[in-house]
Every structure is written in C-alpha cells, then in structure tokens.
C-alpha cells in the first residue's frame, strides 16, 4: 500500500534504533562499533553488536530499553549479541556475552517476558528475572585454575531469582542457582564419548567477597534507577528531534539492507523484497531473509 513505509526506510529505522544508554561511567570506558573505538559518556546510545569495555580503575553502567542493567568493573568486556524488546511483547530476548572481567547485572522485562541469556567462555546462563555477579578471568577455561564463577544475589526488593547454568558447547544442563549468596564454579566434569564435559561445582563464597559483591550489586541497582530515567529521556529526545546527530556515529547498515530499495518499480506493482515477496515490511526485531543471523531491536 502507498501508505506503507518503503522497505529501505523501514529497514534503516530498524537497523539503527538504539537499544540502551550509558547510565554511569567512572574512568575510561569505550565502545567498539563497526571496528572503530569511541570513548563513552553518560547518555550515549548503545546498539546491537556493540562491544563495550572498561579500562583499569574504571566502571561502566549500561541500561537497556527494558531496564535490564549491567555494571562492568575494571578491565571488563561485554558484547551485545542479541536484543529484541517490545513493551508488552512475549517474544523478547537478549544474549549478552561476557568476555572477561567481573560484571554485575539486574534483569528486567526481557527476562520476565521472554528469554534472556548471558554467555561466558564455558557456560551459558538462563536468567529468570534476577540479580547476579559473573566473574570471567582473563583466559578463563574449565580445565585450568581460571574458572568462570557465577553468583546469585537478592534483588533490590529482597526477592531471590533463578539462574539456569548450561554447558556452552553442548547445552547440557549443569545446575541451577536458587538461593541468595550462592554460586557455581565451572570446572572439568566427567569425560564422555564427546570428550571433556564441564560441571557446575558449588562454591562457598568467602565473607569478604560477599561484602565486595553486595557493594557491586548495590551499584548496579542504583545504575538501573538512573538508567531508566536516561533511557526514557533519550527516547523522548529522539522522537522530538528525529534528525539530531549522535555524538558517536550510529552503526553502518549492512550491505543487504542498504540496497533494499528496488531500482525500478512497475506502476501499480508493490515493491519487491530481495526474496521476491511483495510488500512485506519487517517489524523491528525481525530478521531479514537472506541476511546473517543477527537480530535488531
């Protein structure tokens, strides 16, 4: 229909829409976007496929559109592999890869209404609406002393959530955390037909580490409160100023999406998508047929 947005415009709006904002920064934090590195400031937009990281003696708080918040300690790195959120939707999802460092998180609507996962070098965590701390040492591996540690803590209201822990490679269920101030270390398990398997070994968290973690958890809860307000303000600003330029360049469109507008259209004929389906506009969060397996917001 003539009133429908053009495929190119529709794809562009879906591809470049921010999925979150920087809530807090101390020291030096950066984002790698389209192979370029940019320093981050409070209120900067965050996009799908961004790699955010902190330097030594630095911290970074990021709040996403559903209020899910991450707080990165010094020398930490997260890649946003997937994020789909629609207010009131039931198909929301997010995958956040912690490459290294100590990261606290508090989950929000995506975990409660869809499927939120945190990946580490050895384990995948299914987050069921909760607060936690993940330690990923540099060069983490299950068969060395550098184990990934996963810890569950109460939410700001005192409720304790649930974290499912799976082997990242095979998807085998390793265990679940359901009690506050409890944790697992991912270590070598039994050797089967498929080779080395991992095990989630319960750990006793030292009192000093619990105090440190709870301070870190308090920071992520405060960052969430600040981040909610910033996300709302930045969204309202973009709506009121649709042509405003971002301080940091937005991600470039993939080549497949840059060339969606057809060169010629027969009068009375609907525009053709690359797969030959007329007039099929993708909603934000839907994947373009024939494009790499990355989803937008």
PDB file of N, CA and C in Angstrom, residues 167-259:
ATOM      1  N   UNK A 167      26.141 -26.055  29.921  1.00  0.00           N
ATOM      2  CA  UNK A 167      27.403 -26.152  29.203  1.00  0.00           C
ATOM      3  C   UNK A 167      27.265 -25.348  27.910  1.00  0.00           C
ATOM      4  N   UNK A 168      28.173 -24.418  27.665  1.00  0.00           N
ATOM      5  CA  UNK A 168      28.030 -23.549  26.487  1.00  0.00           C
ATOM      6  C   UNK A 168      28.127 -24.337  25.186  1.00  0.00           C
ATOM      7  N   UNK A 169      28.985 -25.355  25.138  1.00  0.00           N
ATOM      8  CA  UNK A 169      29.204 -26.081  23.891  1.00  0.00           C
ATOM      9  C   UNK A 169      28.085 -27.063  23.593  1.00  0.00           C
ATOM     10  N   UNK A 170      27.736 -27.890  24.566  1.00  0.00           N
ATOM     11  CA  UNK A 170      26.759 -28.957  24.324  1.00  0.00           C
ATOM     12  C   UNK A 170      25.336 -28.561  24.699  1.00  0.00           C
ATOM     13  N   UNK A 171      25.185 -27.539  25.530  1.00  0.00           N
ATOM     14  CA  UNK A 171      23.863 -27.160  26.001  1.00  0.00           C
ATOM     15  C   UNK A 171      23.354 -28.013  27.144  1.00  0.00           C
ATOM     16  N   UNK A 172      24.180 -28.930  27.642  1.00  0.00           N
ATOM     17  CA  UNK A 172      23.781 -29.813  28.744  1.00  0.00           C
ATOM     18  C   UNK A 172      23.552 -29.002  30.014  1.00  0.00           C
ATOM     19  N   UNK A 173      22.453 -29.287  30.712  1.00  0.00           N
ATOM     20  CA  UNK A 173      22.162 -28.595  31.958  1.00  0.00           C
ATOM     21  C   UNK A 173      23.168 -29.005  33.023  1.00  0.00           C
ATOM     22  N   UNK A 174      23.819 -28.016  33.632  1.00  0.00           N
ATOM     23  CA  UNK A 174      24.817 -28.276  34.673  1.00  0.00           C
ATOM     24  C   UNK A 174      24.272 -28.048  36.069  1.00  0.00           C
ATOM     25  N   UNK A 175      23.265 -27.214  36.189  1.00  0.00           N
ATOM     26  CA  UNK A 175      22.698 -26.940  37.505  1.00  0.00           C
ATOM     27  C   UNK A 175      21.886 -25.675  37.498  1.00  0.00           C
ATOM     28  N   UNK A 176      21.421 -25.271  38.670  1.00  0.00           N
ATOM     29  CA  UNK A 176      20.624 -24.051  38.805  1.00  0.00           C
ATOM     30  C   UNK A 176      20.909 -23.419  40.161  1.00  0.00           C
ATOM     31  N   UNK A 177      20.974 -22.096  40.181  1.00  0.00           N
ATOM     32  CA  UNK A 177      21.125 -21.339  41.426  1.00  0.00           C
ATOM     33  C   UNK A 177      19.771 -20.766  41.817  1.00  0.00           C
ATOM     34  N   UNK A 178      19.369 -21.013  43.055  1.00  0.00           N
ATOM     35  CA  UNK A 178      18.061 -20.552  43.529  1.00  0.00           C
ATOM     36  C   UNK A 178      18.130 -19.881  44.895  1.00  0.00           C
ATOM     37  N   UNK A 179      19.299 -19.862  45.527  1.00  0.00           N
ATOM     38  CA  UNK A 179      19.439 -19.278  46.857  1.00  0.00           C
ATOM     39  C   UNK A 179      20.393 -18.082  46.805  1.00  0.00           C
ATOM     40  N   UNK A 180      20.065 -17.035  47.561  1.00  0.00           N
ATOM     41  CA  UNK A 180      20.898 -15.849  47.595  1.00  0.00           C
ATOM     42  C   UNK A 180      22.290 -16.143  48.127  1.00  0.00           C
ATOM     43  N   UNK A 181      23.274 -15.428  47.615  1.00  0.00           N
ATOM     44  CA  UNK A 181      24.675 -15.580  48.010  1.00  0.00           C
ATOM     45  C   UNK A 181      25.160 -17.015  47.809  1.00  0.00           C
ATOM     46  N   UNK A 182      24.669 -17.648  46.735  1.00  0.00           N
ATOM     47  CA  UNK A 182      25.161 -18.970  46.353  1.00  0.00           C
ATOM     48  C   UNK A 182      25.836 -18.861  45.002  1.00  0.00           C
ATOM     49  N   UNK A 183      26.698 -19.848  44.682  1.00  0.00           N
ATOM     50  CA  UNK A 183      27.421 -19.740  43.430  1.00  0.00           C
ATOM     51  C   UNK A 183      27.939 -21.060  42.916  1.00  0.00           C
ATOM     52  N   UNK A 184      28.349 -21.036  41.649  1.00  0.00           N
ATOM     53  CA  UNK A 184      28.962 -22.174  40.976  1.00  0.00           C
ATOM     54  C   UNK A 184      30.298 -21.732  40.377  1.00  0.00           C
ATOM     55  N   UNK A 185      31.232 -22.683  40.326  1.00  0.00           N
ATOM     56  CA  UNK A 185      32.430 -22.544  39.509  1.00  0.00           C
ATOM     57  C   UNK A 185      32.337 -23.574  38.402  1.00  0.00           C
ATOM     58  N   UNK A 186      32.667 -23.181  37.170  1.00  0.00           N
ATOM     59  CA  UNK A 186      32.596 -24.095  36.031  1.00  0.00           C
ATOM     60  C   UNK A 186      33.957 -24.781  35.892  1.00  0.00           C
ATOM     61  N   UNK A 187      33.982 -26.080  36.175  1.00  0.00           N
ATOM     62  CA  UNK A 187      35.228 -26.852  36.211  1.00  0.00           C
ATOM     63  C   UNK A 187      35.078 -28.134  35.400  1.00  0.00           C
ATOM     64  N   UNK A 188      36.178 -28.869  35.207  1.00  0.00           N
ATOM     65  CA  UNK A 188      36.084 -30.117  34.447  1.00  0.00           C
ATOM     66  C   UNK A 188      35.152 -31.112  35.141  1.00  0.00           C
ATOM     67  N   UNK A 189      34.372 -31.815  34.318  1.00  0.00           N
ATOM     68  CA  UNK A 189      33.494 -32.856  34.839  1.00  0.00           C
ATOM     69  C   UNK A 189      33.901 -34.208  34.293  1.00  0.00           C
ATOM     70  N   UNK A 190      32.944 -35.100  34.179  1.00  0.00           N
ATOM     71  CA  UNK A 190      33.218 -36.445  33.675  1.00  0.00           C
ATOM     72  C   UNK A 190      33.546 -36.391  32.188  1.00  0.00           C
ATOM     73  N   UNK A 191      34.405 -37.294  31.755  1.00  0.00           N
ATOM     74  CA  UNK A 191      34.754 -37.400  30.337  1.00  0.00           C
ATOM     75  C   UNK A 191      33.857 -38.446  29.685  1.00  0.00           C
ATOM     76  N   UNK A 192      33.106 -38.019  28.661  1.00  0.00           N
ATOM     77  CA  UNK A 192      32.204 -38.926  27.984  1.00  0.00           C
ATOM     78  C   UNK A 192      32.638 -39.178  26.558  1.00  0.00           C
ATOM     79  N   UNK A 193      31.705 -39.729  25.768  1.00  0.00           N
ATOM     80  CA  UNK A 193      32.009 -40.062  24.380  1.00  0.00           C
ATOM     81  C   UNK A 193      32.360 -38.812  23.573  1.00  0.00           C
ATOM     82  N   UNK A 194      31.767 -37.671  23.967  1.00  0.00           N
ATOM     83  CA  UNK A 194      32.035 -36.446  23.234  1.00  0.00           C
ATOM     84  C   UNK A 194      33.251 -35.690  23.732  1.00  0.00           C
ATOM     85  N   UNK A 195      33.992 -36.269  24.667  1.00  0.00           N
ATOM     86  CA  UNK A 195      35.177 -35.596  25.189  1.00  0.00           C
ATOM     87  C   UNK A 195      34.911 -35.012  26.563  1.00  0.00           C
ATOM     88  N   UNK A 196      35.699 -34.018  26.930  1.00  0.00           N
ATOM     89  CA  UNK A 196      35.602 -33.393  28.241  1.00  0.00           C
ATOM     90  C   UNK A 196      34.269 -32.684  28.427  1.00  0.00           C
ATOM     91  N   UNK A 197      33.645 -32.944  29.551  1.00  0.00           N
ATOM     92  CA  UNK A 197      32.431 -32.245  29.912  1.00  0.00           C
ATOM     93  C   UNK A 197      32.708 -31.332  31.095  1.00  0.00           C
ATOM     94  N   UNK A 198      31.889 -30.290  31.216  1.00  0.00           N
ATOM     95  CA  UNK A 198      32.051 -29.361  32.324  1.00  0.00           C
ATOM     96  C   UNK A 198      31.085 -29.713  33.444  1.00  0.00           C
ATOM     97  N   UNK A 199      31.363 -29.178  34.616  1.00  0.00           N
ATOM     98  CA  UNK A 199      30.494 -29.363  35.773  1.00  0.00           C
ATOM     99  C   UNK A 199      30.367 -28.035  36.498  1.00  0.00           C
ATOM    100  N   UNK A 200      29.181 -27.782  37.048  1.00  0.00           N
ATOM    101  CA  UNK A 200      28.964 -26.599  37.883  1.00  0.00           C
ATOM    102  C   UNK A 200      29.169 -27.037  39.334  1.00  0.00           C
ATOM    103  N   UNK A 201      30.299 -26.660  39.905  1.00  0.00           N
ATOM    104  CA  UNK A 201      30.669 -27.085  41.249  1.00  0.00           C
ATOM    105  C   UNK A 201      30.252 -26.007  42.243  1.00  0.00           C
ATOM    106  N   UNK A 202      29.411 -26.321  43.232  1.00  0.00           N
ATOM    107  CA  UNK A 202      29.019 -25.307  44.225  1.00  0.00           C
ATOM    108  C   UNK A 202      30.236 -24.742  44.940  1.00  0.00           C
ATOM    109  N   UNK A 203      30.226 -23.455  45.178  1.00  0.00           N
ATOM    110  CA  UNK A 203      31.337 -22.799  45.862  1.00  0.00           C
ATOM    111  C   UNK A 203      30.833 -22.124  47.128  1.00  0.00           C
ATOM    112  N   UNK A 204      31.703 -22.041  48.101  1.00  0.00           N
ATOM    113  CA  UNK A 204      31.429 -21.264  49.312  1.00  0.00           C
ATOM    114  C   UNK A 204      32.042 -19.888  49.119  1.00  0.00           C
ATOM    115  N   UNK A 205      31.209 -18.886  49.079  1.00  0.00           N
ATOM    116  CA  UNK A 205      31.695 -17.534  48.814  1.00  0.00           C
ATOM    117  C   UNK A 205      32.244 -16.952  50.109  1.00  0.00           C
ATOM    118  N   UNK A 206      33.525 -16.584  50.137  1.00  0.00           N
ATOM    119  CA  UNK A 206      34.102 -16.002  51.354  1.00  0.00           C
ATOM    120  C   UNK A 206      33.355 -14.739  51.776  1.00  0.00           C
ATOM    121  N   UNK A 207      33.309 -14.499  53.088  1.00  0.00           N
ATOM    122  CA  UNK A 207      32.571 -13.340  53.613  1.00  0.00           C
ATOM    123  C   UNK A 207      33.064 -12.037  53.011  1.00  0.00           C
ATOM    124  N   UNK A 208      34.380 -11.915  52.835  1.00  0.00           N
ATOM    125  CA  UNK A 208      34.933 -10.692  52.268  1.00  0.00           C
ATOM    126  C   UNK A 208      34.457 -10.485  50.833  1.00  0.00           C
ATOM    127  N   UNK A 209      34.350 -11.592  50.070  1.00  0.00           N
ATOM    128  CA  UNK A 209      33.878 -11.484  48.689  1.00  0.00           C
ATOM    129  C   UNK A 209      32.393 -11.163  48.642  1.00  0.00           C
ATOM    130  N   UNK A 210      31.624 -11.683  49.599  1.00  0.00           N
ATOM    131  CA  UNK A 210      30.193 -11.352  49.660  1.00  0.00           C
ATOM    132  C   UNK A 210      30.013  -9.856  49.884  1.00  0.00           C
ATOM    133  N   UNK A 211      30.825  -9.287  50.791  1.00  0.00           N
ATOM    134  CA  UNK A 211      30.746  -7.845  51.048  1.00  0.00           C
ATOM    135  C   UNK A 211      31.082  -7.072  49.771  1.00  0.00           C
ATOM    136  N   UNK A 212      32.133  -7.493  49.061  1.00  0.00           N
ATOM    137  CA  UNK A 212      32.508  -6.835  47.809  1.00  0.00           C
ATOM    138  C   UNK A 212      31.398  -6.946  46.781  1.00  0.00           C
ATOM    139  N   UNK A 213      30.854  -8.153  46.636  1.00  0.00           N
ATOM    140  CA  UNK A 213      29.807  -8.380  45.646  1.00  0.00           C
ATOM    141  C   UNK A 213      28.558  -7.556  45.954  1.00  0.00           C
ATOM    142  N   UNK A 214      28.184  -7.501  47.231  1.00  0.00           N
ATOM    143  CA  UNK A 214      26.970  -6.763  47.584  1.00  0.00           C
ATOM    144  C   UNK A 214      27.137  -5.270  47.310  1.00  0.00           C
ATOM    145  N   UNK A 215      28.347  -4.761  47.501  1.00  0.00           N
ATOM    146  CA  UNK A 215      28.595  -3.375  47.131  1.00  0.00           C
ATOM    147  C   UNK A 215      28.450  -3.168  45.637  1.00  0.00           C
ATOM    148  N   UNK A 216      28.929  -4.145  44.874  1.00  0.00           N
ATOM    149  CA  UNK A 216      28.832  -4.089  43.428  1.00  0.00           C
ATOM    150  C   UNK A 216      27.381  -4.213  42.972  1.00  0.00           C
ATOM    151  N   UNK A 217      26.617  -5.079  43.662  1.00  0.00           N
ATOM    152  CA  UNK A 217      25.199  -5.250  43.346  1.00  0.00           C
ATOM    153  C   UNK A 217      24.428  -3.965  43.658  1.00  0.00           C
ATOM    154  N   UNK A 218      24.770  -3.306  44.769  1.00  0.00           N
ATOM    155  CA  UNK A 218      24.117  -2.038  45.101  1.00  0.00           C
ATOM    156  C   UNK A 218      24.360  -1.011  44.000  1.00  0.00           C
ATOM    157  N   UNK A 219      25.556  -1.024  43.437  1.00  0.00           N
ATOM    158  CA  UNK A 219      25.873  -0.101  42.342  1.00  0.00           C
ATOM    159  C   UNK A 219      25.027  -0.369  41.114  1.00  0.00           C
ATOM    160  N   UNK A 220      24.819  -1.651  40.798  1.00  0.00           N
ATOM    161  CA  UNK A 220      24.029  -1.951  39.598  1.00  0.00           C
ATOM    162  C   UNK A 220      22.558  -1.603  39.815  1.00  0.00           C
ATOM    163  N   UNK A 221      22.065  -1.736  41.042  1.00  0.00           N
ATOM    164  CA  UNK A 221      20.678  -1.340  41.312  1.00  0.00           C
ATOM    165  C   UNK A 221      20.518   0.177  41.210  1.00  0.00           C
ATOM    166  N   UNK A 222      21.520   0.931  41.702  1.00  0.00           N
ATOM    167  CA  UNK A 222      21.469   2.385  41.558  1.00  0.00           C
ATOM    168  C   UNK A 222      21.583   2.796  40.090  1.00  0.00           C
ATOM    169  N   UNK A 223      22.454   2.104  39.353  1.00  0.00           N
ATOM    170  CA  UNK A 223      22.602   2.400  37.924  1.00  0.00           C
ATOM    171  C   UNK A 223      21.299   2.132  37.179  1.00  0.00           C
ATOM    172  N   UNK A 224      20.563   1.103  37.596  1.00  0.00           N
ATOM    173  CA  UNK A 224      19.280   0.818  36.942  1.00  0.00           C
ATOM    174  C   UNK A 224      18.298   1.963  37.156  1.00  0.00           C
ATOM    175  N   UNK A 225      18.247   2.489  38.368  1.00  0.00           N
ATOM    176  CA  UNK A 225      17.343   3.609  38.654  1.00  0.00           C
ATOM    177  C   UNK A 225      17.690   4.824  37.796  1.00  0.00           C
ATOM    178  N   UNK A 226      18.981   5.150  37.744  1.00  0.00           N
ATOM    179  CA  UNK A 226      19.429   6.266  36.906  1.00  0.00           C
ATOM    180  C   UNK A 226      19.196   5.969  35.433  1.00  0.00           C
ATOM    181  N   UNK A 227      19.511   4.733  35.030  1.00  0.00           N
ATOM    182  CA  UNK A 227      19.401   4.358  33.627  1.00  0.00           C
ATOM    183  C   UNK A 227      17.982   4.397  33.098  1.00  0.00           C
ATOM    184  N   UNK A 228      17.015   3.995  33.919  1.00  0.00           N
ATOM    185  CA  UNK A 228      15.608   4.065  33.475  1.00  0.00           C
ATOM    186  C   UNK A 228      15.255   5.483  33.031  1.00  0.00           C
ATOM    187  N   UNK A 229      15.638   6.452  33.848  1.00  0.00           N
ATOM    188  CA  UNK A 229      15.321   7.842  33.534  1.00  0.00           C
ATOM    189  C   UNK A 229      16.038   8.301  32.276  1.00  0.00           C
ATOM    190  N   UNK A 230      17.311   7.929  32.134  1.00  0.00           N
ATOM    191  CA  UNK A 230      18.076   8.343  30.956  1.00  0.00           C
ATOM    192  C   UNK A 230      17.500   7.725  29.687  1.00  0.00           C
ATOM    193  N   UNK A 231      17.156   6.429  29.725  1.00  0.00           N
ATOM    194  CA  UNK A 231      16.589   5.761  28.552  1.00  0.00           C
ATOM    195  C   UNK A 231      15.305   6.468  28.107  1.00  0.00           C
ATOM    196  N   UNK A 232      14.451   6.807  29.064  1.00  0.00           N
ATOM    197  CA  UNK A 232      13.194   7.489  28.739  1.00  0.00           C
ATOM    198  C   UNK A 232      13.450   8.872  28.163  1.00  0.00           C
ATOM    199  N   UNK A 233      14.362   9.620  28.766  1.00  0.00           N
ATOM    200  CA  UNK A 233      14.656  10.967  28.285  1.00  0.00           C
ATOM    201  C   UNK A 233      15.260  10.944  26.885  1.00  0.00           C
ATOM    202  N   UNK A 234      16.171  10.015  26.633  1.00  0.00           N
ATOM    203  CA  UNK A 234      16.802   9.940  25.315  1.00  0.00           C
ATOM    204  C   UNK A 234      15.809   9.500  24.242  1.00  0.00           C
ATOM    205  N   UNK A 235      14.896   8.594  24.595  1.00  0.00           N
ATOM    206  CA  UNK A 235      13.872   8.175  23.643  1.00  0.00           C
ATOM    207  C   UNK A 235      12.964   9.346  23.286  1.00  0.00           C
ATOM    208  N   UNK A 236      12.548  10.114  24.305  1.00  0.00           N
ATOM    209  CA  UNK A 236      11.688  11.278  24.045  1.00  0.00           C
ATOM    210  C   UNK A 236      12.426  12.316  23.203  1.00  0.00           C
ATOM    211  N   UNK A 237      13.720  12.486  23.463  1.00  0.00           N
ATOM    212  CA  UNK A 237      14.501  13.452  22.684  1.00  0.00           C
ATOM    213  C   UNK A 237      14.571  13.035  21.216  1.00  0.00           C
ATOM    214  N   UNK A 238      14.797  11.727  20.962  1.00  0.00           N
ATOM    215  CA  UNK A 238      14.885  11.265  19.564  1.00  0.00           C
ATOM    216  C   UNK A 238      13.563  11.456  18.840  1.00  0.00           C
ATOM    217  N   UNK A 239      12.459  11.225  19.547  1.00  0.00           N
ATOM    218  CA  UNK A 239      11.153  11.411  18.913  1.00  0.00           C
ATOM    219  C   UNK A 239      10.897  12.877  18.577  1.00  0.00           C
ATOM    220  N   UNK A 240      11.348  13.769  19.453  1.00  0.00           N
ATOM    221  CA  UNK A 240      11.137  15.199  19.220  1.00  0.00           C
ATOM    222  C   UNK A 240      12.139  15.775  18.226  1.00  0.00           C
ATOM    223  N   UNK A 241      13.293  15.101  18.079  1.00  0.00           N
ATOM    224  CA  UNK A 241      14.348  15.594  17.185  1.00  0.00           C
ATOM    225  C   UNK A 241      14.846  14.444  16.297  1.00  0.00           C
ATOM    226  N   UNK A 242      14.019  13.996  15.349  1.00  0.00           N
ATOM    227  CA  UNK A 242      14.374  12.807  14.558  1.00  0.00           C
ATOM    228  C   UNK A 242      15.615  12.972  13.690  1.00  0.00           C
ATOM    229  N   UNK A 243      16.022  14.207  13.398  1.00  0.00           N
ATOM    230  CA  UNK A 243      17.195  14.411  12.542  1.00  0.00           C
ATOM    231  C   UNK A 243      18.454  14.730  13.358  1.00  0.00           C
ATOM    232  N   UNK A 244      18.364  14.700  14.678  1.00  0.00           N
ATOM    233  CA  UNK A 244      19.509  15.041  15.511  1.00  0.00           C
ATOM    234  C   UNK A 244      20.636  14.021  15.307  1.00  0.00           C
ATOM    235  N   UNK A 245      21.863  14.503  15.304  1.00  0.00           N
ATOM    236  CA  UNK A 245      23.026  13.649  15.106  1.00  0.00           C
ATOM    237  C   UNK A 245      23.553  13.153  16.460  1.00  0.00           C
ATOM    238  N   UNK A 246      23.957  11.893  16.510  1.00  0.00           N
ATOM    239  CA  UNK A 246      24.527  11.333  17.724  1.00  0.00           C
ATOM    240  C   UNK A 246      25.981  11.767  17.862  1.00  0.00           C
ATOM    241  N   UNK A 247      26.442  11.845  19.112  1.00  0.00           N
ATOM    242  CA  UNK A 247      27.842  12.199  19.347  1.00  0.00           C
ATOM    243  C   UNK A 247      28.769  11.136  18.771  1.00  0.00           C
ATOM    244  N   UNK A 248      28.382   9.856  18.932  1.00  0.00           N
ATOM    245  CA  UNK A 248      29.123   8.745  18.352  1.00  0.00           C
ATOM    246  C   UNK A 248      28.356   8.254  17.130  1.00  0.00           C
ATOM    247  N   UNK A 249      29.016   8.012  16.002  1.00  0.00           N
ATOM    248  CA  UNK A 249      28.292   7.558  14.802  1.00  0.00           C
ATOM    249  C   UNK A 249      27.477   6.302  15.053  1.00  0.00           C
ATOM    250  N   UNK A 250      26.310   6.268  14.445  1.00  0.00           N
ATOM    251  CA  UNK A 250      25.472   5.069  14.528  1.00  0.00           C
ATOM    252  C   UNK A 250      26.115   3.947  13.714  1.00  0.00           C
ATOM    253  N   UNK A 251      25.709   2.706  13.974  1.00  0.00           N
ATOM    254  CA  UNK A 251      26.254   1.597  13.175  1.00  0.00           C
ATOM    255  C   UNK A 251      25.883   1.759  11.704  1.00  0.00           C
ATOM    256  N   UNK A 252      26.793   1.360  10.838  1.00  0.00           N
ATOM    257  CA  UNK A 252      26.507   1.385   9.406  1.00  0.00           C
ATOM    258  C   UNK A 252      25.526   0.278   9.063  1.00  0.00           C
ATOM    259  N   UNK A 253      24.682   0.526   8.059  1.00  0.00           N
ATOM    260  CA  UNK A 253      23.746  -0.500   7.611  1.00  0.00           C
ATOM    261  C   UNK A 253      24.481  -1.624   6.909  1.00  0.00           C
ATOM    262  N   UNK A 254      24.096  -2.879   7.125  1.00  0.00           N
ATOM    263  CA  UNK A 254      24.682  -3.967   6.345  1.00  0.00           C
ATOM    264  C   UNK A 254      24.398  -3.769   4.861  1.00  0.00           C
ATOM    265  N   UNK A 255      25.288  -4.242   3.970  1.00  0.00           N
ATOM    266  CA  UNK A 255      25.081  -4.057   2.529  1.00  0.00           C
ATOM    267  C   UNK A 255      23.728  -4.568   2.049  1.00  0.00           C
ATOM    268  N   UNK A 256      23.247  -5.685   2.620  1.00  0.00           N
ATOM    269  CA  UNK A 256      21.972  -6.235   2.166  1.00  0.00           C
ATOM    270  C   UNK A 256      20.837  -5.260   2.414  1.00  0.00           C
ATOM    271  N   UNK A 257      20.941  -4.472   3.539  1.00  0.00           N
ATOM    272  CA  UNK A 257      19.864  -3.554   3.848  1.00  0.00           C
ATOM    273  C   UNK A 257      20.034  -2.221   3.125  1.00  0.00           C
ATOM    274  N   UNK A 258      21.272  -1.857   2.771  1.00  0.00           N
ATOM    275  CA  UNK A 258      21.488  -0.609   2.057  1.00  0.00           C
ATOM    276  C   UNK A 258      20.873  -0.657   0.664  1.00  0.00           C
ATOM    277  N   UNK A 259      20.702  -1.837   0.091  1.00  0.00           N
ATOM    278  CA  UNK A 259      20.256  -1.964  -1.280  1.00  0.00           C
ATOM    279  C   UNK A 259      18.843  -2.534  -1.380  1.00  0.00           C
TER     280      UNK A 259
END
